[in-house]
Structures are given as C-alpha cells and as structure tokens.
Amino acid sequence: MLNANGGLTVAGGQMVNMGGNKVTNVANGTATTDAVNFGQLDAVKTTASKGFNIKATMALKNR
C-alpha cells in the first residue's frame, strides 16, 4: 500500500519479492528491528578478522 507521504507499507503476513534484484541506497540500520546494509556487515567482518584479545581474571572466594 502506498502512503500519502510516498512511503510503502507491507501489511503483516505479506512479502516483497525482488525477483533477484538488489535493493540499493539503503541507510545504516539504527534500531534492533532494522536490517543491516553491506557496509555495516563488512565493517563487522573487518573488525572480527583482526582478532580479539580477551583477558579473563577469576577471583576465588573463600580460599
């Protein structure tokens, strides 16, 4: 359904079939319900491929 403001709303239970075409010019997601775009996903991959330095310290009680 097209909205008066030019937006598009897909009713619950419906779907959008892009027929194998890309969705382009998508902004970065900011809410937990937003989709991520390739730029955001690629940034996570770059960070993860650098590795993680994890240091754990455990305190033993009642020794």
XYZ file of N, CA and C in Angstrom:
189
model
N 0.845 -1.161 0.000
C 0.000 0.000 0.000
C 0.898 1.234 0.000
N 0.672 2.157 -0.881
C 1.396 3.422 -0.899
C 0.748 4.383 0.081
N 1.578 5.054 0.866
C 1.080 6.032 1.828
C 0.994 7.406 1.184
N 0.257 8.305 1.822
C 0.112 9.671 1.314
C 1.453 10.388 1.237
N 2.403 10.007 2.113
C 3.712 10.661 2.112
C 4.679 10.029 1.122
N 4.199 9.112 0.308
C 5.053 8.474 -0.698
C 5.741 7.223 -0.207
N 5.511 6.846 1.068
C 6.121 5.643 1.614
C 5.376 4.394 1.174
N 5.959 3.263 1.477
C 5.359 1.979 1.131
C 5.227 1.164 2.402
N 4.069 0.609 2.652
C 3.829 -0.243 3.812
C 3.436 -1.621 3.327
N 4.079 -2.652 3.889
C 3.724 -4.031 3.577
C 2.956 -4.563 4.781
N 1.710 -4.967 4.563
C 0.863 -5.459 5.647
C 1.420 -6.758 6.206
N 1.120 -7.021 7.478
C 1.572 -8.242 8.126
C 1.211 -9.482 7.329
N 2.124 -10.437 7.276
C 1.880 -11.675 6.557
C 2.181 -11.597 5.070
N 2.464 -10.421 4.568
C 2.773 -10.243 3.149
C 4.290 -10.279 2.951
N 4.742 -10.300 1.724
C 6.174 -10.310 1.438
C 6.471 -9.457 0.217
N 7.737 -9.144 0.058
C 8.203 -8.419 -1.119
C 9.167 -9.342 -1.853
N 8.900 -9.632 -3.098
C 9.769 -10.461 -3.917
C 10.489 -9.538 -4.887
N 11.804 -9.433 -4.744
C 12.591 -8.535 -5.587
C 13.024 -9.198 -6.890
N 12.618 -10.438 -7.106
C 12.917 -11.107 -8.367
C 14.406 -11.209 -8.655
N 15.216 -11.329 -7.614
C 16.658 -11.440 -7.788
C 17.367 -10.105 -7.937
N 16.643 -9.005 -7.860
C 17.243 -7.674 -7.983
C 17.732 -7.166 -6.632
N 18.721 -6.280 -6.654
C 19.262 -5.688 -5.437
C 18.376 -4.556 -4.950
N 18.380 -4.367 -3.635
C 17.798 -3.171 -3.034
C 18.994 -2.263 -2.764
N 19.015 -1.075 -3.345
C 20.189 -0.211 -3.247
C 19.884 1.074 -2.487
N 20.973 1.758 -2.106
C 20.889 3.046 -1.422
C 20.144 2.929 -0.093
N 20.505 1.899 0.685
C 19.861 1.639 1.972
C 20.708 2.259 3.082
N 20.079 3.055 3.928
C 20.784 3.696 5.043
C 21.202 2.652 6.077
N 22.169 3.017 6.922
C 22.578 2.146 8.016
C 21.409 1.925 8.961
N 21.244 0.694 9.408
C 20.230 0.404 10.407
C 20.646 1.003 11.748
N 19.681 1.467 12.516
C 19.985 2.051 13.826
C 19.170 1.425 14.948
N 18.065 0.786 14.633
C 17.221 0.149 15.644
C 17.380 -1.366 15.555
N 17.036 -2.056 16.626
C 17.186 -3.514 16.641
C 16.322 -4.212 15.603
N 15.301 -3.555 15.117
C 14.426 -4.159 14.106
C 14.798 -3.762 12.685
N 15.842 -2.939 12.521
C 16.293 -2.517 11.189
C 17.176 -3.588 10.561
N 17.163 -3.656 9.254
C 18.089 -4.520 8.530
C 19.453 -3.834 8.461
N 20.509 -4.626 8.312
C 21.835 -4.049 8.108
C 22.110 -3.982 6.620
N 22.971 -3.058 6.227
C 23.368 -2.998 4.829
C 24.759 -3.610 4.692
N 25.230 -3.755 3.483
C 26.522 -4.405 3.257
C 27.656 -3.660 3.941
N 27.598 -2.332 3.951
C 28.652 -1.548 4.595
C 28.785 -1.870 6.070
N 27.665 -2.006 6.755
C 27.699 -2.345 8.173
C 28.242 -3.757 8.379
N 27.801 -4.692 7.578
C 28.252 -6.071 7.692
C 29.737 -6.188 7.384
N 30.202 -5.476 6.379
C 31.614 -5.504 6.012
C 32.480 -4.923 7.123
N 32.001 -3.883 7.809
C 32.752 -3.289 8.922
C 32.912 -4.291 10.064
N 31.884 -5.067 10.343
C 31.970 -6.090 11.391
C 32.966 -7.166 10.981
N 32.931 -7.566 9.713
C 33.865 -8.582 9.220
C 35.300 -8.100 9.360
N 35.545 -6.847 9.005
C 36.890 -6.283 9.102
C 37.369 -6.281 10.545
N 36.517 -5.870 11.463
C 36.874 -5.848 12.880
C 37.126 -7.259 13.393
N 36.258 -8.196 13.046
C 36.395 -9.570 13.523
C 37.636 -10.244 12.951
N 38.008 -9.931 11.720
C 39.165 -10.580 11.105
C 40.480 -10.130 11.728
N 40.460 -9.021 12.463
C 41.660 -8.568 13.176
C 41.904 -9.399 14.424
N 40.910 -10.144 14.851
C 41.029 -10.977 16.042
C 40.605 -10.220 17.284
N 40.463 -10.970 18.345
C 40.035 -10.389 19.607
C 41.052 -10.745 20.683
N 41.425 -9.779 21.483
C 42.297 -10.015 22.629
C 41.418 -10.021 23.868
N 41.263 -11.201 24.454
C 40.393 -11.345 25.611
C 41.235 -11.754 26.806
N 41.083 -11.030 27.886
C 41.790 -11.341 29.116
C 40.745 -11.617 30.184
N 40.859 -12.767 30.826
C 39.902 -13.128 31.869
C 40.623 -13.216 33.203
N 40.003 -12.692 34.213
C 40.532 -12.776 35.567
C 39.446 -13.374 36.442
N 39.817 -14.393 37.205
C 38.835 -15.038 38.064
C 39.263 -14.889 39.512
N 38.392 -14.388 40.331
C 38.658 -14.260 41.759
C 38.046 -15.459 42.464
N 38.853 -16.129 43.271
C 38.355 -17.274 44.027
C 37.954 -16.807 45.413
N 36.713 -17.048 45.777
C 36.220 -16.661 47.094
C 36.380 -17.820 48.074
N 36.464 -17.471 49.342
C 36.513 -18.460 50.429
C 37.682 -19.417 50.282
N 38.860 -18.896 50.038
C 40.049 -19.754 49.920
C 40.627 -20.028 51.245
